[in-house]
């Protein structure tokens, strides 16, 4: 059984505690449960992580690239949070690792401030999911499953 890595970046540990109008009321633990259900439905196991540290996210992407090359990982659903809009390092990590990555945002970043409209990750993503709330995680898992 292959694994899907769901990787969450800075401040996503605060989900459900503030800004419910933007991000909804569900916590990151709720998101993990939703992802576990979606992975099970598609015959994958789940590796669910969150870090507030850019280098930890870079290391996780490298590890994912090696696991995909070994045939044990199907790909990554990546909500890089604000690093989406700032991080050349994460762009390079995804590109250099060769991992299949779906970029995910809970909110519709294109309907928000201009600084959220640019993503360093979109050019190296297989696809981009934004604005579907936390249900987007399940949709992104289904999309990775469909990529075979
Ligand atoms: O919409 C998304 O998923 C984002 O990736 C979330 C990031 C934001 O910087 C991106 O532009 C869009 C922010 C995550 C912070 O989440 C919080 C949740 C609750 C309370 C405070 C922050």
PDB file of C-alpha atoms and ligand atoms in Angstrom, residues 10-12 14-19 23 79-82 84-85 104-107 109 112 116, ligand 1:
ATOM      1  CA  UNK A  10       3.310  27.637   9.121  1.00  0.00           C
ATOM      2  CA  UNK A  11       0.394  28.565  11.360  1.00  0.00           C
ATOM      3  CA  UNK A  12      -1.847  25.772  10.141  1.00  0.00           C
ATOM      4  CA  UNK A  14      -3.930  27.309  14.553  1.00  0.00           C
ATOM      5  CA  UNK A  15      -6.746  26.072  12.310  1.00  0.00           C
ATOM      6  CA  UNK A  16     -10.134  26.215  14.005  1.00  0.00           C
ATOM      7  CA  UNK A  17      -8.944  28.584  16.733  1.00  0.00           C
ATOM      8  CA  UNK A  18      -9.085  31.909  14.794  1.00  0.00           C
ATOM      9  CA  UNK A  19     -10.315  33.375  11.508  1.00  0.00           C
ATOM     10  CA  UNK A  23     -10.485  28.975   7.150  1.00  0.00           C
ATOM     11  CA  UNK A  79      -0.400  23.450   1.985  1.00  0.00           C
ATOM     12  CA  UNK A  80       2.741  25.519   2.427  1.00  0.00           C
ATOM     13  CA  UNK A  81       0.808  28.375   4.077  1.00  0.00           C
ATOM     14  CA  UNK A  82       2.504  31.758   3.707  1.00  0.00           C
ATOM     15  CA  UNK A  84       3.753  29.557  -0.803  1.00  0.00           C
ATOM     16  CA  UNK A  85       4.210  33.251  -1.527  1.00  0.00           C
ATOM     17  CA  UNK A 104      -3.472  23.197  -1.733  1.00  0.00           C
ATOM     18  CA  UNK A 105      -5.072  26.247  -0.126  1.00  0.00           C
ATOM     19  CA  UNK A 106      -8.119  26.170   2.088  1.00  0.00           C
ATOM     20  CA  UNK A 107      -9.087  29.693   1.051  1.00  0.00           C
ATOM     21  CA  UNK A 109      -6.046  32.955  -2.420  1.00  0.00           C
ATOM     22  CA  UNK A 112      -7.734  37.762  -1.215  1.00  0.00           C
ATOM     23  CA  UNK A 116      -1.363  35.939  -1.975  1.00  0.00           C
TER      24      UNK A 116
HETATM   25  O1  LIG B   1      -5.714  29.215   2.341  1.00  0.00           O
HETATM   26  C1  LIG B   1      -4.723  28.593   2.748  1.00  0.00           C
HETATM   27  O2  LIG B   1      -4.753  27.391   3.020  1.00  0.00           O
HETATM   28  C2  LIG B   1      -3.403  29.325   2.975  1.00  0.00           C
HETATM   29  O3  LIG B   1      -2.348  28.490   2.510  1.00  0.00           O
HETATM   30  C3  LIG B   1      -3.307  29.547   4.467  1.00  0.00           C
HETATM   31  C4  LIG B   1      -2.118  30.412   4.885  1.00  0.00           C
HETATM   32  C5  LIG B   1      -2.041  31.693   4.070  1.00  0.00           C
HETATM   33  O4  LIG B   1      -0.852  32.399   4.379  1.00  0.00           O
HETATM   34  C6  LIG B   1      -2.075  31.402   2.578  1.00  0.00           C
HETATM   35  O5  LIG B   1      -2.039  32.623   1.866  1.00  0.00           O
HETATM   36  C7  LIG B   1      -3.332  30.640   2.215  1.00  0.00           C
HETATM   37  C8  LIG B   1      -2.231  30.803   6.358  1.00  0.00           C
HETATM   38  C9  LIG B   1      -2.396  29.658   7.295  1.00  0.00           C
HETATM   39  C10 LIG B   1      -2.697  30.219   8.666  1.00  0.00           C
HETATM   40  O6  LIG B   1      -3.844  29.583   9.149  1.00  0.00           O
HETATM   41  C11 LIG B   1      -4.470  30.112  10.238  1.00  0.00           C
HETATM   42  C12 LIG B   1      -5.589  29.469  10.654  1.00  0.00           C
HETATM   43  C13 LIG B   1      -6.289  29.957  11.740  1.00  0.00           C
HETATM   44  C14 LIG B   1      -5.850  31.088  12.393  1.00  0.00           C
HETATM   45  C15 LIG B   1      -4.721  31.742  11.970  1.00  0.00           C
HETATM   46  C16 LIG B   1      -4.026  31.248  10.893  1.00  0.00           C
END
